[in-house]
mmCIF file of C-alpha atoms in Angstrom:
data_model
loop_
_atom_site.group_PDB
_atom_site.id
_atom_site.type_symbol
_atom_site.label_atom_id
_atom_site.label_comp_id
_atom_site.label_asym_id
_atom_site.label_seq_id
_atom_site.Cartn_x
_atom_site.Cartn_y
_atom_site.Cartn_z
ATOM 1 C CA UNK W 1 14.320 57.253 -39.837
ATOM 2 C CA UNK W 2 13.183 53.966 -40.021
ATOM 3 C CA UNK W 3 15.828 52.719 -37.512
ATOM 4 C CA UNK W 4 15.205 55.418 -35.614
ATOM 5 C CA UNK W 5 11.517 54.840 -35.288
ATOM 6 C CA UNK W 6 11.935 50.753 -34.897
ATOM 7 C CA UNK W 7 13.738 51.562 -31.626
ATOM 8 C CA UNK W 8 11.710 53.888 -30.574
ATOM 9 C CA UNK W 9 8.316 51.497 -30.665
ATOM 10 C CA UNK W 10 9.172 47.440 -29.959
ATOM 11 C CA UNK W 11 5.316 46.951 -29.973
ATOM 12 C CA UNK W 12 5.269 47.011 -34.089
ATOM 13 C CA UNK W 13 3.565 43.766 -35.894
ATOM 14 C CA UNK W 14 6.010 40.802 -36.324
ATOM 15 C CA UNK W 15 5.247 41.088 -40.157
ATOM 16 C CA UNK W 16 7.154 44.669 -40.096
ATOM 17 C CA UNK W 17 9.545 43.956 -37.179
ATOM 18 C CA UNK W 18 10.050 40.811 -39.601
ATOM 19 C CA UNK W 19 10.574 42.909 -42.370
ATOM 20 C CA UNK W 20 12.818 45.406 -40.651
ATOM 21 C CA UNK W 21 15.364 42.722 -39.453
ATOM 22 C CA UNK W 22 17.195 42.278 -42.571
ATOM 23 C CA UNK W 23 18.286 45.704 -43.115
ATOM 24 C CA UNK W 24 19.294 46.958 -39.376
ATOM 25 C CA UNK W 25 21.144 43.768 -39.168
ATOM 26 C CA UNK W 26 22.970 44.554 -42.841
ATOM 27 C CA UNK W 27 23.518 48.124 -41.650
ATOM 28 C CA UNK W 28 25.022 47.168 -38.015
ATOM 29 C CA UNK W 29 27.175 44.521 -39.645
ATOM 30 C CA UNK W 30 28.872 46.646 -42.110
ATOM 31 C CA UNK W 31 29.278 48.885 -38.914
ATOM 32 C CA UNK W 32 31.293 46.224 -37.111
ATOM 33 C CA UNK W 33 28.700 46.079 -34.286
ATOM 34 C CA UNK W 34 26.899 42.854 -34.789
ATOM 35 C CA UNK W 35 28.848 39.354 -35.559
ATOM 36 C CA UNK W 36 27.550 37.583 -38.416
ATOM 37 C CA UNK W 37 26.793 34.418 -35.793
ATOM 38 C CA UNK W 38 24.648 36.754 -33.078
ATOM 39 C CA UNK W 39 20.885 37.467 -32.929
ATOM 40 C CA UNK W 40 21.349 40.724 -31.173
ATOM 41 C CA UNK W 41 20.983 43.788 -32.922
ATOM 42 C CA UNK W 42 22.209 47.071 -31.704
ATOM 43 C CA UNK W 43 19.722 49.797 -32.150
ATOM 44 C CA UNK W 44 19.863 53.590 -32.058
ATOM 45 C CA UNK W 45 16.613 55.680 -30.948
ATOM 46 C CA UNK W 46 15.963 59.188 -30.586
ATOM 47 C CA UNK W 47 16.772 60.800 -26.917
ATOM 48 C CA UNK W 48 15.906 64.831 -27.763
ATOM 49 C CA UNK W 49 19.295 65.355 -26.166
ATOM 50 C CA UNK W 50 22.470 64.019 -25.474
ATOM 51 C CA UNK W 51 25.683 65.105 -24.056
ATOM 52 C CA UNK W 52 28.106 63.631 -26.582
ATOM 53 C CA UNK W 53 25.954 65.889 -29.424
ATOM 54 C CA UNK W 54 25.158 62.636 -31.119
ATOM 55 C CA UNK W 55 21.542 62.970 -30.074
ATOM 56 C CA UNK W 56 21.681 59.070 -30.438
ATOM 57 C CA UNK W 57 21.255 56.701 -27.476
ATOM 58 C CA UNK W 58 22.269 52.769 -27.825
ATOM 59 C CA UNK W 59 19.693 49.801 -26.632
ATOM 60 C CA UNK W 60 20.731 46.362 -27.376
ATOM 61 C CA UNK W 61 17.441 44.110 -28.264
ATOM 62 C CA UNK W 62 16.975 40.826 -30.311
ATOM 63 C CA UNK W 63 14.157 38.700 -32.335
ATOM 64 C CA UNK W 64 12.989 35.835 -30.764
ATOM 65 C CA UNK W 65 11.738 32.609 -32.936
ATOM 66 C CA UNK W 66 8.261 34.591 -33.619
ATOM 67 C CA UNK W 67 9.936 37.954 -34.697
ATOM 68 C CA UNK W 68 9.049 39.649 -31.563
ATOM 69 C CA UNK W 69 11.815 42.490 -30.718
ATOM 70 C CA UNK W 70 12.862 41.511 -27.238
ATOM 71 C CA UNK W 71 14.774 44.158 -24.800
ATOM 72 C CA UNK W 72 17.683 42.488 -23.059
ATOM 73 C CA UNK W 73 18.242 44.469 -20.079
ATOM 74 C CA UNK W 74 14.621 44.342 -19.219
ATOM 75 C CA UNK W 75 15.009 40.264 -19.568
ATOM 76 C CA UNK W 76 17.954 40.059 -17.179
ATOM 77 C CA UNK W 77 16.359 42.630 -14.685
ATOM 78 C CA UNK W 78 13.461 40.123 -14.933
ATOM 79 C CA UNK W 79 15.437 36.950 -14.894
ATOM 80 C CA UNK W 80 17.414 38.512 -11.667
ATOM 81 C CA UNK W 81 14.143 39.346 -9.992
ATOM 82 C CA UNK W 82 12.463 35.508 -10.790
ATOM 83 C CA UNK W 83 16.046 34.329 -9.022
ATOM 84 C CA UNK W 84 15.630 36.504 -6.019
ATOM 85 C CA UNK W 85 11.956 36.086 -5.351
ATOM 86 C CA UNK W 86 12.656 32.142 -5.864
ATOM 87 C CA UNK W 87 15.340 32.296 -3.214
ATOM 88 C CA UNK W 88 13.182 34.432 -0.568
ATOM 89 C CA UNK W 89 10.758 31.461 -1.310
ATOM 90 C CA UNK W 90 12.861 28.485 -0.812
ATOM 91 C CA UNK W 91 14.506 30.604 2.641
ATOM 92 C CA UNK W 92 10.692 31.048 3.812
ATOM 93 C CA UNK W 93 9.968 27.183 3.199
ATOM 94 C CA UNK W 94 12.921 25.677 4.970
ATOM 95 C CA UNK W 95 12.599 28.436 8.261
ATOM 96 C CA UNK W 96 8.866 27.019 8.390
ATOM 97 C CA UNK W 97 10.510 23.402 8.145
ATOM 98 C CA UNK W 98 12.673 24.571 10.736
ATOM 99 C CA UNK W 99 10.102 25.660 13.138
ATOM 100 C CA UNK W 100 7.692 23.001 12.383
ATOM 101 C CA UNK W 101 10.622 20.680 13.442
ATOM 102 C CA UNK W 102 11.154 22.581 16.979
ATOM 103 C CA UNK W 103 7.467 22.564 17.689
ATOM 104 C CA UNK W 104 7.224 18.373 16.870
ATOM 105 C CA UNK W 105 10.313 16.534 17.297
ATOM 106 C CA UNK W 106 10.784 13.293 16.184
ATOM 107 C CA UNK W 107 10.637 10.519 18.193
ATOM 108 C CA UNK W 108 13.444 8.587 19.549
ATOM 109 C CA UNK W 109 14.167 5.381 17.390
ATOM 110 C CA UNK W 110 14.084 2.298 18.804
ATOM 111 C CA UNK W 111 17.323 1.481 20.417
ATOM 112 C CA UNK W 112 19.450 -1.198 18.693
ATOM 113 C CA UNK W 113 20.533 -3.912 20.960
ATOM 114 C CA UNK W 114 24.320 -4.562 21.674
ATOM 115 C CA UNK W 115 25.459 -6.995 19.143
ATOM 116 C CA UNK W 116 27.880 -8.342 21.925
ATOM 117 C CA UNK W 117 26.982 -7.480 25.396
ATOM 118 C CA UNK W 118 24.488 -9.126 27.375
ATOM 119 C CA UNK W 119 23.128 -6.725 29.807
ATOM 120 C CA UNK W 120 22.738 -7.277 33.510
ATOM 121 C CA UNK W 121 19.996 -5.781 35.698
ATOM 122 C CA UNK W 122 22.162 -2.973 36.477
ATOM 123 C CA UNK W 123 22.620 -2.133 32.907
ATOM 124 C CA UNK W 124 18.650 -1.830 32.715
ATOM 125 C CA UNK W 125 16.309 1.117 33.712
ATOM 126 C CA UNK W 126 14.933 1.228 37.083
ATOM 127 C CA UNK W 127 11.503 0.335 36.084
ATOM 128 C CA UNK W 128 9.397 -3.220 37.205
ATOM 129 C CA UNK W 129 9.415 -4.413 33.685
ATOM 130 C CA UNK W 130 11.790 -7.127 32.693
ATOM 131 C CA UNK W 131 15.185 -6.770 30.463
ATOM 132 C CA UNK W 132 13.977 -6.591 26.623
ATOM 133 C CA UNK W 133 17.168 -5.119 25.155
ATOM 134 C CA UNK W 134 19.266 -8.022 24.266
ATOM 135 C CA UNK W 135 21.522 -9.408 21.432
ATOM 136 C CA UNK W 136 20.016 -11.592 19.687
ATOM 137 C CA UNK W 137 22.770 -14.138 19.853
ATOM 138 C CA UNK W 138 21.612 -14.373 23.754
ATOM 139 C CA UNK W 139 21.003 -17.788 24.810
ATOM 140 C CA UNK W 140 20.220 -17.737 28.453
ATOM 141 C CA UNK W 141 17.358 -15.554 29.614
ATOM 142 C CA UNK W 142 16.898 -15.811 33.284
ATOM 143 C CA UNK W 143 15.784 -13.484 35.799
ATOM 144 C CA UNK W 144 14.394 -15.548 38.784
ATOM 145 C CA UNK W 145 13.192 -14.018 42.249
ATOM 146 C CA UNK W 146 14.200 -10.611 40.730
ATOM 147 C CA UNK W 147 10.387 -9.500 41.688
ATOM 148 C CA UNK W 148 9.335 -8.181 38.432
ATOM 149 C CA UNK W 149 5.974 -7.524 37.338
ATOM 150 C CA UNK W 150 4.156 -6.121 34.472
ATOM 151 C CA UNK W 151 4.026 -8.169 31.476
ATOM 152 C CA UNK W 152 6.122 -10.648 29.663
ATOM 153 C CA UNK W 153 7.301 -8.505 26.903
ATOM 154 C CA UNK W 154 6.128 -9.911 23.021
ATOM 155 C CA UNK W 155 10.028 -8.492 22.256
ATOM 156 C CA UNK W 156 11.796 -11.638 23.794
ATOM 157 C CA UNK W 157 10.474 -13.661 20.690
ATOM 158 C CA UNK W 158 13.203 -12.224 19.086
ATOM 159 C CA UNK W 159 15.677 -14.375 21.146
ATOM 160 C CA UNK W 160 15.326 -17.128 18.948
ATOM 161 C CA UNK W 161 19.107 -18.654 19.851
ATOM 162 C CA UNK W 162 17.663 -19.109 23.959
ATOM 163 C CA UNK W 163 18.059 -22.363 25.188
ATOM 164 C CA UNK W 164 17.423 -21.269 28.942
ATOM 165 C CA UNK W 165 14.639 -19.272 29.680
ATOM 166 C CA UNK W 166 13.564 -18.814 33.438
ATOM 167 C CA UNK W 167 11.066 -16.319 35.215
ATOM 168 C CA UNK W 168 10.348 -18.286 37.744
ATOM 169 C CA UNK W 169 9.039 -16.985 41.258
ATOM 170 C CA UNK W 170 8.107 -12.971 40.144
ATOM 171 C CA UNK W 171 4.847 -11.386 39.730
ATOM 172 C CA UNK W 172 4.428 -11.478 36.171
ATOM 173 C CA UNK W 173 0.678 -10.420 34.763
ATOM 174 C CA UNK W 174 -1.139 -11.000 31.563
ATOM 175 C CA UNK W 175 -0.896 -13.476 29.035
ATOM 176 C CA UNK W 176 2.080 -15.771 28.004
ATOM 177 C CA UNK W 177 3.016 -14.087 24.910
ATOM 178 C CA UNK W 178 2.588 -16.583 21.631
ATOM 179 C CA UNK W 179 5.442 -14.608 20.396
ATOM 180 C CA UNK W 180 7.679 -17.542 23.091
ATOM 181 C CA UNK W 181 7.234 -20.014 20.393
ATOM 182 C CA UNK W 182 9.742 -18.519 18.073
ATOM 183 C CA UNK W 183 12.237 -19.435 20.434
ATOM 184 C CA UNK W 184 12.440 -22.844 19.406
ATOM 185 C CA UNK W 185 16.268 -23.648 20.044
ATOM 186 C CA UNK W 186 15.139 -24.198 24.017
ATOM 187 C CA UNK W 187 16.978 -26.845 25.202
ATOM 188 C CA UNK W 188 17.127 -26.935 29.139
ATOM 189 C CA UNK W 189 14.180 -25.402 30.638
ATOM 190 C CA UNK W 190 11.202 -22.810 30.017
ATOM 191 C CA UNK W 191 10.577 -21.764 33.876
ATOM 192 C CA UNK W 192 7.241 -19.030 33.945
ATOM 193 C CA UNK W 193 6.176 -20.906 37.179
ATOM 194 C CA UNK W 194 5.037 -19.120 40.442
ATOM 195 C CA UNK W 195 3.703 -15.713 39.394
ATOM 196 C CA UNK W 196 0.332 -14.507 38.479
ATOM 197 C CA UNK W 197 -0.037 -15.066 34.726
ATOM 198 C CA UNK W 198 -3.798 -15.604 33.094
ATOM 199 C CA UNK W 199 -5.218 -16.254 30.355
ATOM 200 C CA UNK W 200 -5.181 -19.437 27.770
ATOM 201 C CA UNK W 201 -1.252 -21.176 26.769
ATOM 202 C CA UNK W 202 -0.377 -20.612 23.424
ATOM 203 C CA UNK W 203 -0.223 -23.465 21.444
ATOM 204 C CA UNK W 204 2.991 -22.088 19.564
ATOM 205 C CA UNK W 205 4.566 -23.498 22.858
ATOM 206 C CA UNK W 206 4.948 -26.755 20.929
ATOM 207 C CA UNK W 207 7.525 -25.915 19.086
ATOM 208 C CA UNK W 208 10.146 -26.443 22.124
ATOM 209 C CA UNK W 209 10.475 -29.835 20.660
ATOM 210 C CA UNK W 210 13.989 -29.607 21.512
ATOM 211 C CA UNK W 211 13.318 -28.848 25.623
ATOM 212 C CA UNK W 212 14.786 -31.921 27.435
ATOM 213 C CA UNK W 213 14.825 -30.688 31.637
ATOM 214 C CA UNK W 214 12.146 -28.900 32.370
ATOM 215 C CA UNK W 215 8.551 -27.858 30.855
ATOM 216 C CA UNK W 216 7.003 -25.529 34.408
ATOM 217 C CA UNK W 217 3.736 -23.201 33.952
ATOM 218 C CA UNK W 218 2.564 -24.372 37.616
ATOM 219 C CA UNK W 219 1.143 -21.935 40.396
ATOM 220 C CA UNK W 220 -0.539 -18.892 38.167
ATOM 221 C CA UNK W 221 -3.623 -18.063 37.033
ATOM 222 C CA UNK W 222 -3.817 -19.872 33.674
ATOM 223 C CA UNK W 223 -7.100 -21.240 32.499
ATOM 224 C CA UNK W 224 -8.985 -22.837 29.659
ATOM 225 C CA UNK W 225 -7.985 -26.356 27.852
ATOM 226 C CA UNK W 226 -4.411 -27.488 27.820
ATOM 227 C CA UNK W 227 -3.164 -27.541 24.056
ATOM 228 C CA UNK W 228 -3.206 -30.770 22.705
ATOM 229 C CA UNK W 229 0.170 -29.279 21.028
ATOM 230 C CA UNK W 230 1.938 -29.435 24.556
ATOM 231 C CA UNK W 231 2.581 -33.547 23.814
ATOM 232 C CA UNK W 232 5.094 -32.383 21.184
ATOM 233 C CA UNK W 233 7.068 -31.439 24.249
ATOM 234 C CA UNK W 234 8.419 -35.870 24.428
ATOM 235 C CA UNK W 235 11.967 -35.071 24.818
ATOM 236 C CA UNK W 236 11.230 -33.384 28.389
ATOM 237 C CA UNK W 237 12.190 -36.327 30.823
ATOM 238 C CA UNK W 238 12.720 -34.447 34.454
ATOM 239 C CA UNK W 239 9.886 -31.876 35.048
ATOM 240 C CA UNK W 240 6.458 -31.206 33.093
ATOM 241 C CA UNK W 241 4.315 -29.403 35.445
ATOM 242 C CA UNK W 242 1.179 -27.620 35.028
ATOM 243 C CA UNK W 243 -0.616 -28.003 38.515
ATOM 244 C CA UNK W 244 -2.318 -25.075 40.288
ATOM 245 C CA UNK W 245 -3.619 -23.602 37.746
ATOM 246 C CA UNK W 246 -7.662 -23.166 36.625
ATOM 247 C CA UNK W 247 -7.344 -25.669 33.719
ATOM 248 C CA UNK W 248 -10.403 -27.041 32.242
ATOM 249 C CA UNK W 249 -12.174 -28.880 29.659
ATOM 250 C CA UNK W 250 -9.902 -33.145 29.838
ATOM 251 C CA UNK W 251 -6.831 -33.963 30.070
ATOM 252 C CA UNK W 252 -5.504 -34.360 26.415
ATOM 253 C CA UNK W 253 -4.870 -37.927 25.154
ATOM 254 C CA UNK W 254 -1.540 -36.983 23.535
ATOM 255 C CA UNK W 255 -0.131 -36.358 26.368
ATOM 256 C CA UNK W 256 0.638 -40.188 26.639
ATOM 257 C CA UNK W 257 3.122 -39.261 24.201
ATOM 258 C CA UNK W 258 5.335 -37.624 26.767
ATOM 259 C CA UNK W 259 8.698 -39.363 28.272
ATOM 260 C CA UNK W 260 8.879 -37.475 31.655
ATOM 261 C CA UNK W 261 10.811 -39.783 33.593
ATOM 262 C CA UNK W 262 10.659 -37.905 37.182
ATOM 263 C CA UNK W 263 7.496 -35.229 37.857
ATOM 264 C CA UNK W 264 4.520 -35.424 35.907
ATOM 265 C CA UNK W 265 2.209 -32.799 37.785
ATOM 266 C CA UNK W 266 -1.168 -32.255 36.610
ATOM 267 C CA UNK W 267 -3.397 -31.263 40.181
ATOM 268 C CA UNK W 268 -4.901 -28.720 41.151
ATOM 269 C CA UNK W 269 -6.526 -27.626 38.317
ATOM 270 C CA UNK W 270 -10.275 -28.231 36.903
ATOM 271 C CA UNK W 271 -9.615 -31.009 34.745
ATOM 272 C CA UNK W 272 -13.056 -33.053 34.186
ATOM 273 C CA UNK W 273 -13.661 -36.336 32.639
ATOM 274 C CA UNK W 274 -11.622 -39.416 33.091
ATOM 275 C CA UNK W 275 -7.672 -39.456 32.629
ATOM 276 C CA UNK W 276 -7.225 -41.076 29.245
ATOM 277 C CA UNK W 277 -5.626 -44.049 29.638
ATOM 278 C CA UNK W 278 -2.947 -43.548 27.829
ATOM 279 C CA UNK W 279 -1.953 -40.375 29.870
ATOM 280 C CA UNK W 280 -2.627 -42.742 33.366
ATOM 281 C CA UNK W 281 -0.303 -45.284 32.070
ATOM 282 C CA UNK W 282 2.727 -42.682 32.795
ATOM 283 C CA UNK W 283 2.045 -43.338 36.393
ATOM 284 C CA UNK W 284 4.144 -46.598 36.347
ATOM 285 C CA UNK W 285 7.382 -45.371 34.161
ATOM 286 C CA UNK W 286 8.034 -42.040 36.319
ATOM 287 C CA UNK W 287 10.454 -42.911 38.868
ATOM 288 C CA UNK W 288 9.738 -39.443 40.793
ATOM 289 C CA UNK W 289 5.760 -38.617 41.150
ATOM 290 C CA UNK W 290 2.648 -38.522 39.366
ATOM 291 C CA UNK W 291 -0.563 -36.222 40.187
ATOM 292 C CA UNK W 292 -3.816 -35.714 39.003
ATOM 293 C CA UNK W 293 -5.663 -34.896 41.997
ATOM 294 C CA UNK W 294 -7.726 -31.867 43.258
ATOM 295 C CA UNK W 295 -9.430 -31.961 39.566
ATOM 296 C CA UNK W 296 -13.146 -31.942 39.436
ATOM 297 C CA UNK W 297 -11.760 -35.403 37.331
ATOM 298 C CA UNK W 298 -15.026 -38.038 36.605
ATOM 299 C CA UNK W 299 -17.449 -34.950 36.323
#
């Protein structure tokens, strides 16, 4: 009776569920239907009827650390219900994902340059703006009469191996990009002459310490002082020319440092004050022409 009763009603107190353990799990031992090593314990509880005339019906349950009588098909029908509705969750998250992903794409990444090919203009998009996808091992950047505008792209300071750069005679707007001066193996020339640039000139421009042919800003639209940092540019011995331009403010002093040896072209411009002297005593070592004129010089 008291087995009976014990799997009839798995609400009882732990103290007698507790109390109860001992003997069902002697009795269903000796029965050979519990191992000495398992928790479970095989119950019998009334049915009112059953077909094999036993009138006894089978439910396997076991005690949990607290003595709580625990029914184990009800915990796997749980378990496999937790699993499902866990599944039907993680499906519904990743089809939002999904359509969140259709509605937004992401955008393109930035295209990695050839590590070996330099491209032409016909490798480039049809567009005004000038060539900025190039290997970095580039060394000659010229595109000349090619009648580009826009801007000078802030990219090409990643072309830190140019020794050539030339952009001469386009129609080029904005500012020179201080983002130039990284390219500070330039050997030959820096050529942004003839287009319509504005604004002040970098100082990082100094750094083309190495420049030996040809130093040309001439005929744009550039304006304020001229960096005092320009005279680190001594190596240049063939062309330094700045003329036509709306420079102001004097003519730096430094620039006496400079060995130009051929054109020294400074006219045009709005240069006040006296030449220094040291800047007017160029005149007599360049073999090819000197000019200061058209300033508002003496003022």
């Amino acid at each position: 009776r008291s087995l009976m009763s014990f799997g009839r009603a798995p609400t009882r107190t732990r103290a007698s569920a507790m109390h109860a353990a001992p003997l069902i799990a002697t009795v269903l031992v000796l029965l050979g239907g519990l191992s000495a090593e398992s928790t479970a314990i095989q119950t019998r509880r009334s049915t009112g009827s059953a077909s094999d005339g036993s009138g006894l019906a089978l439910r396997e349950v076991y005690f949990d650390h607290d003595g709580k009588a625990v029914d184990l098909s009800e915990l796997i029908r749980s378990k496999q219900e937790e699993a499902v509705a866990k599944a039907v969750e993680e499906e519904r998250a990743r089809m939002a994902r999904r359509k969140l992903d259709e509605e937004n794409p992401c955008p393109t990444p930035f295209p990695t340059p050839s590590p070996t090919l330099l491209p032409t203009l016909s490798d480039q998009p049809t567009v005004p703006g000038l060539p900025i996808y190039q290997p970095t091992s580039t060394t000659a950047y010229e595109y000349s009469s090619a009648q580009f505008s826009r801007t000078i792209p802030t990219q090409l300071g990643w072309l830190t191996a140019v020794t050539v750069f030339n952009l001469y005679n386009n129609e080029l707007t904005g500012p020179v990009p201080t983002q130039l001066g990284l390219m500070t193996a330039m050997k030959q020339y820096f050529r942004i002459n003839s287009n319509v640039l504005s604004g002040t000139v970098p100082t990082e421009l100094g750094n083309f310490g190495q420049l030996t042919s040809g130093f040309q800003i001439r005929k744009n639209q550039l304006n304020g002082a001229l960096p005092t940092e320009l005279a680190q540019l001594s190596a240049v011995t063939v062309q330094w020319l700045v003329e036509h331009n709306s420079f102001t403010s004097s003519i730096p002093t430094e620039l006496g440092m400079l060995n130009v040896e051929v054109n020294l072209w400074l006219n045009n411009n709005e240069f006040c004050s006296d030449v220094p002297s040291q800047v007017e005593a160029l005149s007599s070592s360049i073999g090819g022409q000197y000019q200061d004129s058209s300033n508002d010089i003496g003022t």
